């Protein structure tokens, strides 16, 4: 049985979640908390049942879901899923900050029993809980400790992980291929990894960046708004037939595939009825390989499953620069791990070092531009 701690200030929401987990047959609610303070007391109590996973509301009186998540993950190794009506930006921002603090995923609250979508959403939530309950998480350091850890990890990656791609190699590749796009695919654990990359890029980064992030229905626009607020680059939800611009990040909308077309244009593609992953990194990467070939940079980040791995290999075979997130920094080494099996990436790096590579390419482009004046 999967043991769950439900944290939510609404008794109605707690009862609904308990009923949904009861329907699963193998998820047991071992404790409930009506606010963050009670959740912290329960998780800190060594005599209390130890949950395999915590579901966390965001908006609660006293200590909210973000602060509660941060506090718990600084001390305990337990997966946390945000389950909240976080459709308003103010609440969605807290949900994404909670993922920065270590929460695995964020989803909206399921509809009530009277909704025609109840059983479908219940099945989706049960499936998510089952998949995430098996993820091993490490206690997160405090903010000060985290900054020191990031410096150490970047230093190590420069010594070990970046060996296959020296500065000279990157500059040579950039000069030979004149990259025109960066394409990124991510799933579980992706939002903070993407933010960590984009936050380190300058506002005048010369390439458009197109991103497919598997995210709960309705949250793609909130994700784009959060990135726009926390990163120097302009970040927005992609639009059909939109012409891509430099210095801009385009986020795939929910429930439709995003691809690129000539010349530098975004296109939507309707999914097949039986497709489970929508939008898919495979669709984006395949289109980028076809349109840009060697003039592209493909990046595959943390996530469950194998979406994007074959597309990344296709990009590599076309001459593109391909990068995957390393095992150490990935929340789930599923998608990057599948890319590793295929030999699809030129190197495997943490997000901070991926940003460093993009900056090297940015600097090479600036240097070449200055020399041609």
CSV table of C-alpha atoms in Angstrom, one decimal:
chain,number,residue,atom,x,y,z
A,1,UNK,CA,0.0,0.0,0.0
A,2,UNK,CA,1.1,3.5,-0.8
A,3,UNK,CA,0.8,5.6,2.4
A,4,UNK,CA,-0.3,9.2,1.9
A,5,UNK,CA,-0.4,12.4,4.0
A,6,UNK,CA,-3.1,14.8,2.8
A,7,UNK,CA,-2.4,18.5,3.6
A,8,UNK,CA,-5.4,20.8,2.8
A,9,UNK,CA,-7.3,23.4,4.8
A,10,UNK,CA,-10.6,22.3,3.2
A,11,UNK,CA,-12.4,19.4,4.8
A,12,UNK,CA,-14.4,18.9,1.6
A,13,UNK,CA,-11.2,18.6,-0.4
A,14,UNK,CA,-9.6,16.2,2.1
A,15,UNK,CA,-12.7,14.0,2.0
A,16,UNK,CA,-12.8,14.0,-1.8
A,17,UNK,CA,-9.1,13.0,-2.0
A,18,UNK,CA,-9.6,10.3,0.6
A,19,UNK,CA,-12.5,8.9,-1.5
A,20,UNK,CA,-10.4,9.0,-4.7
A,21,UNK,CA,-7.5,7.2,-3.0
A,22,UNK,CA,-10.0,4.6,-1.6
A,23,UNK,CA,-11.1,3.9,-5.1
A,24,UNK,CA,-7.6,3.0,-6.1
A,25,UNK,CA,-7.5,0.0,-3.8
A,26,UNK,CA,-3.8,0.4,-2.9
A,27,UNK,CA,-3.4,4.0,-1.6
A,28,UNK,CA,-3.9,4.4,2.1
A,29,UNK,CA,-4.4,7.8,3.7
A,30,UNK,CA,-2.4,7.5,6.9
A,31,UNK,CA,-2.8,11.1,8.1
A,32,UNK,CA,-4.5,14.4,7.4
A,33,UNK,CA,-3.4,18.0,8.1
A,34,UNK,CA,-5.6,21.1,7.9
A,35,UNK,CA,-2.7,23.5,7.6
A,36,UNK,CA,1.1,23.7,7.2
A,37,UNK,CA,1.9,23.8,10.9
A,38,UNK,CA,0.0,20.5,11.5
A,39,UNK,CA,1.7,18.9,8.5
A,40,UNK,CA,5.1,19.8,9.9
A,41,UNK,CA,4.2,18.4,13.3
A,42,UNK,CA,3.0,15.1,11.8
A,43,UNK,CA,6.1,14.7,9.5
A,44,UNK,CA,8.5,15.6,12.3
A,45,UNK,CA,6.8,13.1,14.8
A,46,UNK,CA,8.9,10.0,14.7
A,47,UNK,CA,6.0,8.0,16.2
A,48,UNK,CA,3.5,9.0,13.5
A,49,UNK,CA,3.1,6.8,10.4
A,50,UNK,CA,5.7,7.6,7.8
A,51,UNK,CA,4.0,8.6,4.5
A,52,UNK,CA,5.4,7.5,1.1
A,53,UNK,CA,4.0,10.7,-0.5
A,54,UNK,CA,2.5,14.0,0.6
A,55,UNK,CA,-0.3,15.9,-1.3
A,56,UNK,CA,0.0,19.6,-0.5
A,57,UNK,CA,-2.5,22.4,-1.0
A,58,UNK,CA,-1.0,25.9,-1.7
A,59,UNK,CA,-3.4,28.4,-0.2
A,60,UNK,CA,-3.8,27.7,3.5
A,61,UNK,CA,-4.0,29.9,6.6
A,62,UNK,CA,-0.8,30.4,8.5
A,63,UNK,CA,2.1,28.5,6.8
A,64,UNK,CA,1.1,28.1,3.1
A,65,UNK,CA,1.9,25.2,0.9
A,66,UNK,CA,5.1,26.7,-0.5
A,67,UNK,CA,6.6,27.4,3.0
A,68,UNK,CA,5.5,24.0,4.2
A,69,UNK,CA,7.0,22.2,1.3
A,70,UNK,CA,10.3,24.1,1.7
A,71,UNK,CA,10.4,23.3,5.5
A,72,UNK,CA,9.6,19.6,5.0
A,73,UNK,CA,12.1,19.0,2.2
A,74,UNK,CA,14.9,20.6,4.1
A,75,UNK,CA,14.5,17.8,6.7
A,76,UNK,CA,12.9,14.8,5.1
A,77,UNK,CA,13.1,12.6,2.0
A,78,UNK,CA,9.5,12.3,0.9
A,79,UNK,CA,7.9,13.2,-2.5
A,80,UNK,CA,5.4,16.1,-2.4
A,81,UNK,CA,2.7,16.7,-5.1
A,82,UNK,CA,1.0,20.1,-5.1
A,83,UNK,CA,-2.8,19.6,-5.5
A,84,UNK,CA,-4.4,23.0,-5.6
A,85,UNK,CA,-6.8,25.2,-7.5
A,86,UNK,CA,-3.8,27.2,-8.6
A,87,UNK,CA,-5.2,28.6,-11.8
A,88,UNK,CA,-4.9,32.2,-10.7
A,89,UNK,CA,-1.3,33.5,-11.3
A,90,UNK,CA,-0.7,34.4,-7.6
A,91,UNK,CA,-1.4,30.8,-6.5
A,92,UNK,CA,0.3,29.3,-9.5
A,93,UNK,CA,3.5,31.2,-8.7
A,94,UNK,CA,3.6,29.6,-5.3
A,95,UNK,CA,3.1,26.2,-6.9
A,96,UNK,CA,6.1,26.7,-9.2
A,97,UNK,CA,8.2,28.1,-6.3
A,98,UNK,CA,7.2,24.9,-4.4
A,99,UNK,CA,8.6,22.9,-7.3
A,100,UNK,CA,11.8,25.0,-7.0
A,101,UNK,CA,11.9,23.9,-3.4
A,102,UNK,CA,11.6,20.3,-4.4
A,103,UNK,CA,8.0,19.4,-5.0
A,104,UNK,CA,7.7,16.8,-7.7
A,105,UNK,CA,4.7,18.1,-9.6
A,106,UNK,CA,1.7,20.4,-9.4
A,107,UNK,CA,-1.9,19.6,-10.5
A,108,UNK,CA,-5.3,21.1,-10.1
A,109,UNK,CA,-7.8,19.8,-7.6
A,110,UNK,CA,-10.1,17.1,-9.1
A,111,UNK,CA,-13.7,18.0,-9.7
A,112,UNK,CA,-16.5,17.0,-7.4
A,113,UNK,CA,-18.5,13.7,-7.6
A,114,UNK,CA,-21.2,15.4,-9.7
A,115,UNK,CA,-18.8,16.3,-12.5
A,116,UNK,CA,-18.8,14.2,-15.7
A,117,UNK,CA,-15.0,14.4,-15.6
A,118,UNK,CA,-14.7,13.1,-12.0
A,119,UNK,CA,-13.7,9.5,-12.8
A,120,UNK,CA,-11.3,10.4,-15.5
A,121,UNK,CA,-9.6,13.0,-13.3
A,122,UNK,CA,-9.6,10.6,-10.4
A,123,UNK,CA,-7.8,8.0,-12.5
A,124,UNK,CA,-5.3,10.5,-13.7
A,125,UNK,CA,-4.5,11.6,-10.1
A,126,UNK,CA,-4.3,8.0,-8.9
A,127,UNK,CA,-1.8,7.2,-11.7
A,128,UNK,CA,0.2,10.2,-10.8
A,129,UNK,CA,0.4,9.3,-7.1
A,130,UNK,CA,1.5,5.8,-8.0
A,131,UNK,CA,4.2,6.9,-10.3
A,132,UNK,CA,5.6,9.6,-8.1
A,133,UNK,CA,5.4,7.5,-4.9
A,134,UNK,CA,8.4,5.5,-6.1
A,135,UNK,CA,10.6,8.5,-6.7
A,136,UNK,CA,13.5,8.8,-4.3
A,137,UNK,CA,14.1,12.3,-3.2
A,138,UNK,CA,16.9,13.8,-1.1
A,139,UNK,CA,16.5,16.4,1.6
A,140,UNK,CA,16.9,19.8,0.0
A,141,UNK,CA,19.6,22.1,1.6
A,142,UNK,CA,18.6,25.6,2.8
A,143,UNK,CA,18.9,28.5,0.4
A,144,UNK,CA,22.4,29.4,1.6
A,145,UNK,CA,23.5,25.7,1.5
A,146,UNK,CA,21.8,25.3,-2.0
A,147,UNK,CA,23.8,28.2,-3.4
A,148,UNK,CA,27.1,26.7,-2.2
A,149,UNK,CA,26.0,23.3,-3.5
A,150,UNK,CA,25.2,24.7,-6.9
A,151,UNK,CA,28.7,26.4,-7.1
A,152,UNK,CA,30.3,23.1,-6.2
A,153,UNK,CA,28.2,21.1,-8.7
A,154,UNK,CA,29.0,23.6,-11.5
A,155,UNK,CA,32.7,23.4,-10.7
A,156,UNK,CA,32.6,19.6,-10.8
A,157,UNK,CA,30.7,19.6,-14.1
A,158,UNK,CA,33.2,21.9,-15.6
A,159,UNK,CA,36.0,19.5,-14.6
A,160,UNK,CA,34.3,16.3,-15.5
A,161,UNK,CA,31.1,16.6,-17.5
A,162,UNK,CA,32.1,19.3,-19.9
A,163,UNK,CA,35.3,17.6,-21.1
A,164,UNK,CA,33.8,16.4,-24.3
A,165,UNK,CA,32.8,20.0,-25.2
A,166,UNK,CA,35.6,22.5,-24.6
A,167,UNK,CA,35.2,26.2,-25.2
A,168,UNK,CA,37.1,25.9,-28.5
A,169,UNK,CA,34.9,23.1,-29.6
A,170,UNK,CA,31.7,25.1,-28.8
A,171,UNK,CA,33.0,28.1,-30.6
A,172,UNK,CA,34.0,26.1,-33.6
A,173,UNK,CA,30.6,24.4,-33.7
A,174,UNK,CA,28.8,27.7,-33.4
A,175,UNK,CA,30.9,29.3,-36.2
A,176,UNK,CA,30.3,26.3,-38.5
A,177,UNK,CA,26.6,25.9,-37.9
A,178,UNK,CA,25.3,29.4,-37.0
A,179,UNK,CA,22.5,28.0,-34.6
A,180,UNK,CA,19.1,29.4,-35.2
A,181,UNK,CA,17.0,27.8,-32.4
A,182,UNK,CA,17.1,26.1,-29.0
A,183,UNK,CA,14.6,23.4,-28.4
A,184,UNK,CA,13.9,22.0,-24.9
A,185,UNK,CA,11.9,19.0,-23.7
A,186,UNK,CA,11.1,18.2,-20.1
A,187,UNK,CA,8.6,16.5,-17.8
A,188,UNK,CA,8.7,15.6,-14.1
A,189,UNK,CA,11.0,18.1,-12.3
A,190,UNK,CA,11.3,20.2,-15.5
A,191,UNK,CA,9.9,23.6,-14.3
A,192,UNK,CA,12.7,24.4,-11.9
A,193,UNK,CA,15.4,23.0,-14.2
A,194,UNK,CA,14.1,25.1,-17.1
A,195,UNK,CA,14.0,28.2,-14.8
A,196,UNK,CA,17.5,27.5,-13.7
A,197,UNK,CA,18.7,27.6,-17.3
A,198,UNK,CA,16.7,30.6,-18.5
A,199,UNK,CA,17.5,32.7,-15.4
A,200,UNK,CA,21.2,32.6,-16.3
A,201,UNK,CA,20.7,33.8,-19.9
A,202,UNK,CA,20.9,37.5,-20.8
A,203,UNK,CA,17.9,39.4,-22.1
A,204,UNK,CA,19.5,39.7,-25.5
A,205,UNK,CA,20.2,36.0,-26.0
A,206,UNK,CA,20.1,35.9,-29.8
A,207,UNK,CA,18.1,32.7,-30.4
A,208,UNK,CA,14.4,31.8,-30.0
A,209,UNK,CA,13.9,29.1,-27.4
A,210,UNK,CA,11.0,26.7,-27.8
A,211,UNK,CA,9.9,24.5,-24.9
A,212,UNK,CA,7.7,21.4,-24.4
A,213,UNK,CA,7.1,20.9,-20.7
A,214,UNK,CA,4.6,18.1,-19.6
A,215,UNK,CA,2.4,20.0,-17.2
A,216,UNK,CA,-1.1,19.7,-15.7
A,217,UNK,CA,-3.9,20.9,-17.9
A,218,UNK,CA,-4.5,24.6,-17.5
A,219,UNK,CA,-1.1,25.4,-16.1
A,220,UNK,CA,1.0,26.0,-19.3
A,221,UNK,CA,0.0,29.7,-19.4
A,222,UNK,CA,0.8,30.1,-15.7
A,223,UNK,CA,4.2,28.5,-16.3
A,224,UNK,CA,5.0,30.9,-19.1
A,225,UNK,CA,4.0,33.9,-16.9
A,226,UNK,CA,6.1,32.6,-14.0
A,227,UNK,CA,9.2,32.2,-16.3
A,228,UNK,CA,8.6,35.7,-17.7
A,229,UNK,CA,8.6,37.1,-14.2
A,230,UNK,CA,11.7,35.2,-13.0
A,231,UNK,CA,13.9,35.2,-16.1
A,232,UNK,CA,15.6,38.0,-18.1
A,233,UNK,CA,14.2,36.7,-21.4
A,234,UNK,CA,10.6,37.4,-22.6
A,235,UNK,CA,8.6,34.2,-22.0
A,236,UNK,CA,5.2,33.5,-23.4
A,237,UNK,CA,2.7,30.9,-24.4
A,238,UNK,CA,3.2,29.9,-28.1
A,239,UNK,CA,0.6,30.9,-30.6
A,240,UNK,CA,-0.4,29.2,-33.9
A,241,UNK,CA,1.5,30.5,-37.0
A,242,UNK,CA,3.5,32.8,-34.8
A,243,UNK,CA,6.8,34.0,-36.3
A,244,UNK,CA,9.6,33.3,-33.8
A,245,UNK,CA,11.8,36.1,-32.6
A,246,UNK,CA,15.2,36.2,-30.9
A,247,UNK,CA,15.4,36.9,-27.2
A,248,UNK,CA,12.0,35.1,-26.7
A,249,UNK,CA,11.0,31.8,-25.1
A,250,UNK,CA,7.9,30.0,-26.4
A,251,UNK,CA,6.0,27.5,-24.1
A,252,UNK,CA,3.9,24.8,-25.7
A,253,UNK,CA,0.2,25.1,-24.7
A,254,UNK,CA,-1.6,22.3,-23.0
A,255,UNK,CA,-3.3,19.5,-25.0
A,256,UNK,CA,-1.8,20.2,-28.5
A,257,UNK,CA,1.5,19.4,-30.1
A,258,UNK,CA,3.9,22.3,-30.9
A,259,UNK,CA,6.3,22.1,-33.9
A,260,UNK,CA,8.3,24.5,-36.0
A,261,UNK,CA,8.0,25.1,-39.7
A,262,UNK,CA,9.9,27.1,-42.3
A,263,UNK,CA,10.5,30.0,-42.1
A,264,UNK,CA,11.0,30.3,-38.3
A,265,UNK,CA,7.3,29.8,-37.6
A,266,UNK,CA,5.4,27.9,-34.9
A,267,UNK,CA,2.7,25.5,-35.8
A,268,UNK,CA,0.2,23.4,-33.8
A,269,UNK,CA,-0.6,19.8,-34.6
A,270,UNK,CA,-3.7,18.0,-33.4
A,271,UNK,CA,-2.9,14.8,-31.5
A,272,UNK,CA,-4.2,11.4,-32.4
A,273,UNK,CA,-7.0,10.1,-30.3
A,274,UNK,CA,-4.8,7.4,-28.6
A,275,UNK,CA,-1.8,9.6,-27.9
A,276,UNK,CA,-1.0,9.8,-24.2
A,277,UNK,CA,1.7,12.5,-24.2
A,278,UNK,CA,0.5,15.8,-25.5
A,279,UNK,CA,2.4,18.0,-26.2
A,280,UNK,CA,5.3,15.8,-26.9
A,281,UNK,CA,9.0,16.7,-27.1
A,282,UNK,CA,9.3,14.0,-29.9
A,283,UNK,CA,7.1,16.1,-32.2
A,284,UNK,CA,9.0,19.3,-31.5
A,285,UNK,CA,12.5,17.7,-31.9
A,286,UNK,CA,11.5,15.9,-35.1
A,287,UNK,CA,10.3,19.2,-36.7
A,288,UNK,CA,13.4,21.1,-35.5
A,289,UNK,CA,15.6,18.4,-37.1
A,290,UNK,CA,13.7,18.7,-40.3
A,291,UNK,CA,13.7,22.5,-40.5
A,292,UNK,CA,17.0,23.5,-38.9
A,293,UNK,CA,19.2,20.3,-39.1
A,294,UNK,CA,22.7,21.1,-37.8
A,295,UNK,CA,21.7,24.7,-37.0
A,296,UNK,CA,19.9,23.8,-33.8
A,297,UNK,CA,20.5,23.0,-30.2
A,298,UNK,CA,18.4,20.3,-28.6
A,299,UNK,CA,18.1,19.9,-24.8
A,300,UNK,CA,16.3,17.0,-23.0
A,301,UNK,CA,15.7,17.5,-19.3
A,302,UNK,CA,14.4,15.5,-16.3
A,303,UNK,CA,11.3,13.5,-16.7
A,304,UNK,CA,9.5,10.1,-16.6
A,305,UNK,CA,9.3,7.9,-19.7
A,306,UNK,CA,11.2,8.2,-22.9
A,307,UNK,CA,9.6,11.2,-24.7
A,308,UNK,CA,12.1,13.2,-26.6
A,309,UNK,CA,14.9,10.6,-26.6
A,310,UNK,CA,14.5,9.5,-30.2
A,311,UNK,CA,14.0,13.1,-31.4
A,312,UNK,CA,17.2,14.1,-29.6
A,313,UNK,CA,19.0,11.3,-31.5
A,314,UNK,CA,17.5,12.6,-34.7
A,315,UNK,CA,18.8,16.1,-34.0
A,316,UNK,CA,22.3,14.7,-33.2
A,317,UNK,CA,22.3,12.7,-36.5
A,318,UNK,CA,21.4,15.9,-38.3
A,319,UNK,CA,24.5,17.6,-36.9
A,320,UNK,CA,22.8,19.6,-34.1
A,321,UNK,CA,24.3,20.1,-30.7
A,322,UNK,CA,22.4,17.9,-28.3
A,323,UNK,CA,22.5,18.0,-24.5
A,324,UNK,CA,20.7,16.0,-21.8
A,325,UNK,CA,20.4,16.6,-18.1
A,326,UNK,CA,22.7,14.5,-15.9
A,327,UNK,CA,21.6,11.7,-13.6
A,328,UNK,CA,22.7,13.5,-10.4
A,329,UNK,CA,20.6,16.7,-10.9
A,330,UNK,CA,17.5,15.0,-12.5
A,331,UNK,CA,14.4,14.5,-10.4
A,332,UNK,CA,13.7,11.5,-12.6
A,333,UNK,CA,16.4,10.1,-15.0
A,334,UNK,CA,13.8,8.6,-17.3
A,335,UNK,CA,13.9,10.7,-20.5
A,336,UNK,CA,17.6,11.6,-20.2
A,337,UNK,CA,18.4,8.0,-19.3
A,338,UNK,CA,16.6,6.8,-22.5
A,339,UNK,CA,18.7,9.4,-24.5
A,340,UNK,CA,21.8,8.0,-22.9
A,341,UNK,CA,20.9,4.5,-24.0
A,342,UNK,CA,20.6,5.7,-27.5
A,343,UNK,CA,23.7,7.8,-27.4
A,344,UNK,CA,21.6,10.8,-28.3
A,345,UNK,CA,23.4,13.5,-26.4
A,346,UNK,CA,26.8,15.1,-26.8
A,347,UNK,CA,27.1,15.5,-23.0
A,348,UNK,CA,25.1,15.2,-19.8
A,349,UNK,CA,25.1,18.2,-17.5
A,350,UNK,CA,23.2,19.9,-14.6
A,351,UNK,CA,21.0,22.9,-15.6
A,352,UNK,CA,23.6,25.5,-14.5
A,353,UNK,CA,26.2,24.0,-16.8
A,354,UNK,CA,23.7,23.7,-19.6
A,355,UNK,CA,23.2,27.5,-19.3
A,356,UNK,CA,27.0,27.9,-19.3
A,357,UNK,CA,27.2,26.1,-22.7
A,358,UNK,CA,24.4,28.4,-24.1
A,359,UNK,CA,26.4,31.4,-22.8
A,360,UNK,CA,29.5,30.1,-24.5
A,361,UNK,CA,27.7,29.9,-27.8
A,362,UNK,CA,26.1,33.3,-27.2
A,363,UNK,CA,29.6,34.8,-26.6
A,364,UNK,CA,31.0,33.1,-29.7
A,365,UNK,CA,28.2,34.6,-31.8
A,366,UNK,CA,28.9,38.0,-30.4
A,367,UNK,CA,32.6,37.7,-31.0
A,368,UNK,CA,32.0,36.6,-34.6
A,369,UNK,CA,29.6,39.5,-35.2
A,370,UNK,CA,32.2,42.0,-33.8
A,371,UNK,CA,34.9,40.6,-36.1
A,372,UNK,CA,32.7,40.9,-39.2
A,373,UNK,CA,32.0,44.6,-38.6
